[in-house]
mmCIF file of C-alpha atoms in Angstrom:
data_model
loop_
_atom_site.group_PDB
_atom_site.id
_atom_site.type_symbol
_atom_site.label_atom_id
_atom_site.label_comp_id
_atom_site.label_asym_id
_atom_site.label_seq_id
_atom_site.Cartn_x
_atom_site.Cartn_y
_atom_site.Cartn_z
ATOM 1 C CA SER A 1 191.901 77.711 96.783
ATOM 2 C CA GLN A 2 193.870 78.884 99.636
ATOM 3 C CA GLU A 3 194.462 76.238 102.340
ATOM 4 C CA LEU A 4 195.738 76.992 105.935
ATOM 5 C CA GLU A 5 197.217 74.370 108.545
ATOM 6 C CA GLN A 6 198.094 75.598 111.895
ATOM 7 C CA SER A 7 199.751 73.960 114.165
ATOM 8 C CA PRO A 8 199.578 73.051 117.152
ATOM 9 C CA GLN A 9 195.693 72.506 117.139
ATOM 10 C CA SER A 10 195.673 73.214 121.108
ATOM 11 C CA LEU A 11 198.047 74.367 123.097
ATOM 12 C CA ILE A 12 198.444 74.672 127.281
ATOM 13 C CA VAL A 13 201.435 76.255 128.782
ATOM 14 C CA GLN A 14 202.338 76.660 132.077
ATOM 15 C CA GLU A 15 202.529 80.830 132.761
ATOM 16 C CA GLY A 16 205.702 82.426 132.245
ATOM 17 C CA LYS A 17 207.198 80.222 129.829
ATOM 18 C CA ASN A 18 208.072 80.690 125.708
ATOM 19 C CA LEU A 19 205.640 79.032 122.785
ATOM 20 C CA THR A 20 205.291 79.262 119.227
ATOM 21 C CA ILE A 21 202.365 78.631 116.980
ATOM 22 C CA ASN A 22 202.949 77.783 113.232
ATOM 23 C CA CYS A 23 201.355 78.448 110.400
ATOM 24 C CA THR A 24 201.671 76.892 106.387
ATOM 25 C CA SER A 25 199.910 78.074 103.843
ATOM 26 C CA SER A 26 199.406 75.657 100.559
ATOM 27 C CA LYS A 27 200.103 78.604 98.350
ATOM 28 C CA THR A 28 202.579 82.000 98.454
ATOM 29 C CA LEU A 29 200.992 84.397 100.401
ATOM 30 C CA TYR A 30 200.266 87.778 99.214
ATOM 31 C CA GLY A 31 200.097 88.971 103.040
ATOM 32 C CA LEU A 32 199.712 86.787 106.267
ATOM 33 C CA TYR A 33 197.395 88.094 108.984
ATOM 34 C CA TRP A 34 197.598 87.084 112.943
ATOM 35 C CA TYR A 35 194.252 88.357 115.030
ATOM 36 C CA LYS A 36 193.496 86.488 118.487
ATOM 37 C CA GLN A 37 190.040 85.864 119.339
ATOM 38 C CA LYS A 38 188.133 85.434 122.596
ATOM 39 C CA TYR A 39 185.161 82.867 122.551
ATOM 40 C CA GLY A 40 182.073 84.144 121.207
ATOM 41 C CA GLU A 41 183.686 87.942 120.528
ATOM 42 C CA GLY A 42 185.209 89.336 117.499
ATOM 43 C CA LEU A 43 189.128 88.886 116.506
ATOM 44 C CA ILE A 44 191.372 91.359 117.874
ATOM 45 C CA PHE A 45 194.572 92.541 114.819
ATOM 46 C CA LEU A 46 197.699 91.459 116.102
ATOM 47 C CA MET A 47 200.097 92.223 112.983
ATOM 48 C CA MET A 48 200.224 91.573 109.176
ATOM 49 C CA LEU A 49 203.049 90.662 107.703
ATOM 50 C CA GLN A 50 204.050 90.857 103.964
ATOM 51 C CA LYS A 51 207.466 90.285 103.056
ATOM 52 C CA GLY A 52 209.435 87.399 102.819
ATOM 53 C CA GLY A 53 211.752 87.005 106.029
ATOM 54 C CA GLU A 54 209.829 90.095 107.715
ATOM 55 C CA GLU A 55 209.453 89.732 111.503
ATOM 56 C CA LYS A 56 207.343 92.230 113.562
ATOM 57 C CA SER A 57 207.091 92.392 117.576
ATOM 58 C CA HIS A 58 204.596 93.677 119.901
ATOM 59 C CA GLU A 59 205.110 93.850 123.423
ATOM 60 C CA LYS A 60 205.971 90.031 123.677
ATOM 61 C CA ILE A 61 204.238 88.697 120.866
ATOM 62 C CA THR A 62 206.953 88.288 117.361
ATOM 63 C CA ALA A 63 205.522 87.297 114.316
ATOM 64 C CA LYS A 64 207.903 86.242 111.509
ATOM 65 C CA LEU A 65 206.977 84.981 107.944
ATOM 66 C CA ASP A 66 209.740 82.963 105.761
ATOM 67 C CA GLU A 67 211.512 83.580 102.761
ATOM 68 C CA LYS A 68 209.267 81.538 100.674
ATOM 69 C CA LYS A 69 206.074 83.761 102.129
ATOM 70 C CA GLN A 70 203.991 80.109 102.774
ATOM 71 C CA GLN A 71 205.232 79.272 106.666
ATOM 72 C CA SER A 72 204.649 81.806 109.302
ATOM 73 C CA SER A 73 205.284 81.493 113.229
ATOM 74 C CA LEU A 74 204.171 83.097 116.199
ATOM 75 C CA HIS A 75 206.277 83.397 118.943
ATOM 76 C CA ILE A 76 204.786 84.730 123.087
ATOM 77 C CA THR A 77 207.737 85.319 124.924
ATOM 78 C CA ALA A 78 206.911 85.180 128.972
ATOM 79 C CA SER A 79 203.364 83.892 128.650
ATOM 80 C CA GLN A 80 200.394 85.755 130.414
ATOM 81 C CA PRO A 81 197.097 84.616 131.324
ATOM 82 C CA SER A 82 196.248 87.666 129.251
ATOM 83 C CA HIS A 83 197.593 85.693 126.014
ATOM 84 C CA ALA A 84 195.066 83.192 126.467
ATOM 85 C CA GLY A 85 192.752 82.559 123.604
ATOM 86 C CA ILE A 86 192.550 81.482 119.992
ATOM 87 C CA TYR A 87 194.905 82.421 117.620
ATOM 88 C CA LEU A 88 194.482 82.493 113.628
ATOM 89 C CA CYS A 89 196.251 83.383 111.088
ATOM 90 C CA GLY A 90 194.731 84.623 107.713
ATOM 91 C CA ALA A 91 195.907 84.495 104.461
ATOM 92 C CA ASP A 92 195.374 87.707 102.582
ATOM 93 C CA ASN A 93 194.914 86.954 98.608
ATOM 94 C CA GLU A 94 191.922 89.362 97.695
ATOM 95 C CA LYS A 95 190.016 88.206 100.583
ATOM 96 C CA LEU A 96 191.090 86.602 103.824
ATOM 97 C CA THR A 97 190.595 83.202 104.864
ATOM 98 C CA PHE A 98 191.958 81.658 107.956
ATOM 99 C CA GLY A 99 193.771 78.983 109.732
ATOM 100 C CA THR A 100 192.669 75.790 111.416
ATOM 101 C CA GLY A 101 193.074 77.930 114.887
ATOM 102 C CA THR A 102 195.265 77.283 117.950
ATOM 103 C CA ARG A 103 193.645 77.378 121.280
ATOM 104 C CA LEU A 104 196.198 78.627 123.809
ATOM 105 C CA THR A 105 195.641 77.940 127.684
ATOM 106 C CA ILE A 106 197.887 79.388 129.899
ATOM 107 C CA ILE A 107 197.811 78.126 133.605
ATOM 108 C CA PRO A 108 199.454 79.210 136.981
ATOM 109 C CA GLY B 1 193.458 100.430 115.496
ATOM 110 C CA ALA B 2 190.087 100.912 113.737
ATOM 111 C CA VAL B 3 186.638 100.169 114.901
ATOM 112 C CA VAL B 4 184.161 97.795 112.916
ATOM 113 C CA SER B 5 180.856 97.907 115.256
ATOM 114 C CA GLN B 6 178.377 95.143 114.352
ATOM 115 C CA HIS B 7 174.819 95.177 115.582
ATOM 116 C CA PRO B 8 172.951 93.110 116.748
ATOM 117 C CA SER B 9 175.408 91.405 119.228
ATOM 118 C CA ARG B 10 172.744 88.891 120.108
ATOM 119 C CA VAL B 11 169.548 87.844 118.568
ATOM 120 C CA ILE B 12 166.692 84.946 118.833
ATOM 121 C CA CYS B 13 164.367 85.158 116.077
ATOM 122 C CA LYS B 14 161.480 81.888 115.172
ATOM 123 C CA SER B 15 161.979 79.867 112.387
ATOM 124 C CA GLY B 16 160.749 81.249 108.905
ATOM 125 C CA THR B 17 161.869 84.500 109.807
ATOM 126 C CA SER B 18 164.347 86.859 108.637
ATOM 127 C CA VAL B 19 167.368 88.409 110.776
ATOM 128 C CA LYS B 20 169.466 91.433 109.380
ATOM 129 C CA ILE B 21 172.790 92.033 110.931
ATOM 130 C CA GLU B 22 174.759 95.644 110.092
ATOM 131 C CA CYS B 23 178.249 95.450 109.735
ATOM 132 C CA ARG B 24 179.760 99.511 110.133
ATOM 133 C CA SER B 25 183.047 101.083 110.092
ATOM 134 C CA LEU B 26 183.398 103.751 112.639
ATOM 135 C CA ASP B 27 186.514 105.865 111.848
ATOM 136 C CA PHE B 28 187.174 104.684 107.975
ATOM 137 C CA GLN B 29 185.932 103.438 104.761
ATOM 138 C CA ALA B 30 186.072 100.022 103.903
ATOM 139 C CA THR B 31 185.223 99.164 100.298
ATOM 140 C CA THR B 32 185.635 95.930 100.973
ATOM 141 C CA MET B 33 184.017 94.085 103.452
ATOM 142 C CA PHE B 34 184.065 90.491 104.386
ATOM 143 C CA TRP B 35 181.401 88.097 106.079
ATOM 144 C CA TYR B 36 182.544 84.868 108.267
ATOM 145 C CA ARG B 37 180.188 81.816 109.722
ATOM 146 C CA GLN B 38 181.808 80.676 112.959
ATOM 147 C CA PHE B 39 180.753 76.940 114.240
ATOM 148 C CA PRO B 40 181.520 76.156 118.020
ATOM 149 C CA LYS B 41 185.619 75.483 118.635
ATOM 150 C CA GLN B 42 185.842 75.743 115.029
ATOM 151 C CA SER B 43 187.492 78.465 112.750
ATOM 152 C CA LEU B 44 186.263 80.929 110.744
ATOM 153 C CA MET B 45 184.346 80.391 107.917
ATOM 154 C CA LEU B 46 184.656 82.527 104.856
ATOM 155 C CA MET B 47 180.994 83.224 103.394
ATOM 156 C CA ALA B 48 181.041 86.323 100.968
ATOM 157 C CA THR B 49 183.032 88.954 100.277
ATOM 158 C CA SER B 50 181.550 92.237 99.490
ATOM 159 C CA ASN B 51 182.510 95.576 97.534
ATOM 160 C CA GLU B 52 180.757 98.880 97.864
ATOM 161 C CA GLY B 53 178.467 99.446 95.020
ATOM 162 C CA SER B 54 178.422 96.024 93.720
ATOM 163 C CA LYS B 55 177.611 92.400 93.507
ATOM 164 C CA ALA B 56 178.763 90.278 96.496
ATOM 165 C CA THR B 57 180.951 87.726 95.815
ATOM 166 C CA TYR B 58 180.101 84.007 97.981
ATOM 167 C CA GLU B 59 182.152 81.079 98.351
ATOM 168 C CA GLN B 60 181.386 77.837 97.063
ATOM 169 C CA GLY B 61 178.197 76.521 98.961
ATOM 170 C CA VAL B 62 176.956 79.645 100.440
ATOM 171 C CA GLU B 63 173.606 80.227 99.442
ATOM 172 C CA LYS B 64 173.436 83.820 98.014
ATOM 173 C CA ASP B 65 169.379 83.728 98.363
ATOM 174 C CA LYS B 66 169.157 82.697 101.613
ATOM 175 C CA PHE B 67 172.227 84.847 103.339
ATOM 176 C CA LEU B 68 171.264 88.613 101.176
ATOM 177 C CA ILE B 69 174.232 91.091 101.613
ATOM 178 C CA ASN B 70 174.069 94.540 100.951
ATOM 179 C CA HIS B 71 177.334 97.382 100.863
ATOM 180 C CA ALA B 72 175.576 100.469 100.103
ATOM 181 C CA SER B 73 178.229 102.332 101.353
ATOM 182 C CA LEU B 74 181.602 102.845 102.128
ATOM 183 C CA THR B 75 180.795 102.303 105.816
ATOM 184 C CA LEU B 76 177.953 99.747 105.759
ATOM 185 C CA SER B 77 177.409 96.230 105.146
ATOM 186 C CA THR B 78 174.397 94.055 106.279
ATOM 187 C CA LEU B 79 173.623 90.547 106.074
ATOM 188 C CA THR B 80 169.973 89.425 106.192
ATOM 189 C CA VAL B 81 169.497 85.730 107.046
ATOM 190 C CA THR B 82 166.219 85.118 104.625
ATOM 191 C CA SER B 83 163.911 82.215 105.902
ATOM 192 C CA ALA B 84 166.051 81.705 108.817
ATOM 193 C CA HIS B 85 165.884 77.872 110.367
ATOM 194 C CA PRO B 86 167.737 76.141 113.580
ATOM 195 C CA GLU B 87 170.325 74.949 110.861
ATOM 196 C CA ASP B 88 171.269 78.701 110.114
ATOM 197 C CA SER B 89 172.096 79.336 114.318
ATOM 198 C CA SER B 90 175.741 80.576 114.347
ATOM 199 C CA PHE B 91 178.099 83.051 115.273
ATOM 200 C CA TYR B 92 178.135 85.378 111.931
ATOM 201 C CA ILE B 93 181.258 87.818 112.205
ATOM 202 C CA CYS B 94 181.950 90.611 109.640
ATOM 203 C CA SER B 95 185.361 92.351 108.961
ATOM 204 C CA ALA B 96 186.208 95.535 107.049
ATOM 205 C CA ARG B 97 189.120 96.393 104.822
ATOM 206 C CA ASP B 98 190.744 99.943 106.310
ATOM 207 C CA VAL B 99 192.836 101.099 102.904
ATOM 208 C CA GLY B 100 194.682 103.367 105.276
ATOM 209 C CA THR B 101 196.399 101.305 106.829
ATOM 210 C CA GLY B 102 197.842 98.756 104.584
ATOM 211 C CA GLY B 103 194.112 97.042 104.370
ATOM 212 C CA ILE B 104 194.177 95.373 107.468
ATOM 213 C CA ALA B 105 190.528 94.286 108.011
ATOM 214 C CA PHE B 106 189.310 94.862 111.350
ATOM 215 C CA PHE B 107 186.680 92.944 112.686
ATOM 216 C CA GLY B 108 183.247 93.535 114.322
ATOM 217 C CA GLN B 109 182.297 91.982 117.479
ATOM 218 C CA GLY B 110 180.160 89.025 115.881
ATOM 219 C CA THR B 111 176.682 88.046 116.058
ATOM 220 C CA ARG B 112 174.883 85.460 117.697
ATOM 221 C CA LEU B 113 171.925 83.938 116.224
ATOM 222 C CA THR B 114 169.928 81.794 117.347
ATOM 223 C CA VAL B 115 166.883 80.288 115.547
ATOM 224 C CA VAL B 116 163.990 78.624 117.912
#
């Protein structure tokens, strides 16, 4: 079965600083999703990556998928309080399964 | 992005009763919907994948007689927790795959179920 590991599990970052979250798959990914979740709420879609070496950006968030399609990173530039939440990477191989999640806290 | 509506957002029920949770894709047709369960401070655990007009595919360890899933139309899937017990208390989330956007899965707001 697909196993996804995220690191770090939690992250505390000062506002304005950059940060990176990593996601590693035990198998080659057909598609890789990044979502954000506020506790007790649904998931907000951020980005989907499908091609090896692909990189996408939206506002201050950039996601990359490596050439082998087994590792992805999510980078946030100049973090803001609104970036706080739980970030989840999801593997799409017909069914959508999720990594362990990274809890991001932004401190002033 | 596309909108997925999940209802109810919170429900409290008595032990032994059944609870139905609805998941609707409001502005797109979803041939595939997923149901997840989330425990406190943990990630999402896939319970089952439902395809419109066919039986749901349950993940290992998920009781299909306990968690009944119906996907009768392209915009509606339901999860019924039968004979609920306190250990079924959890946060349940659905998602619907939008073929029109390349298969992106959009999520409902989640349902917090408390069984007393």
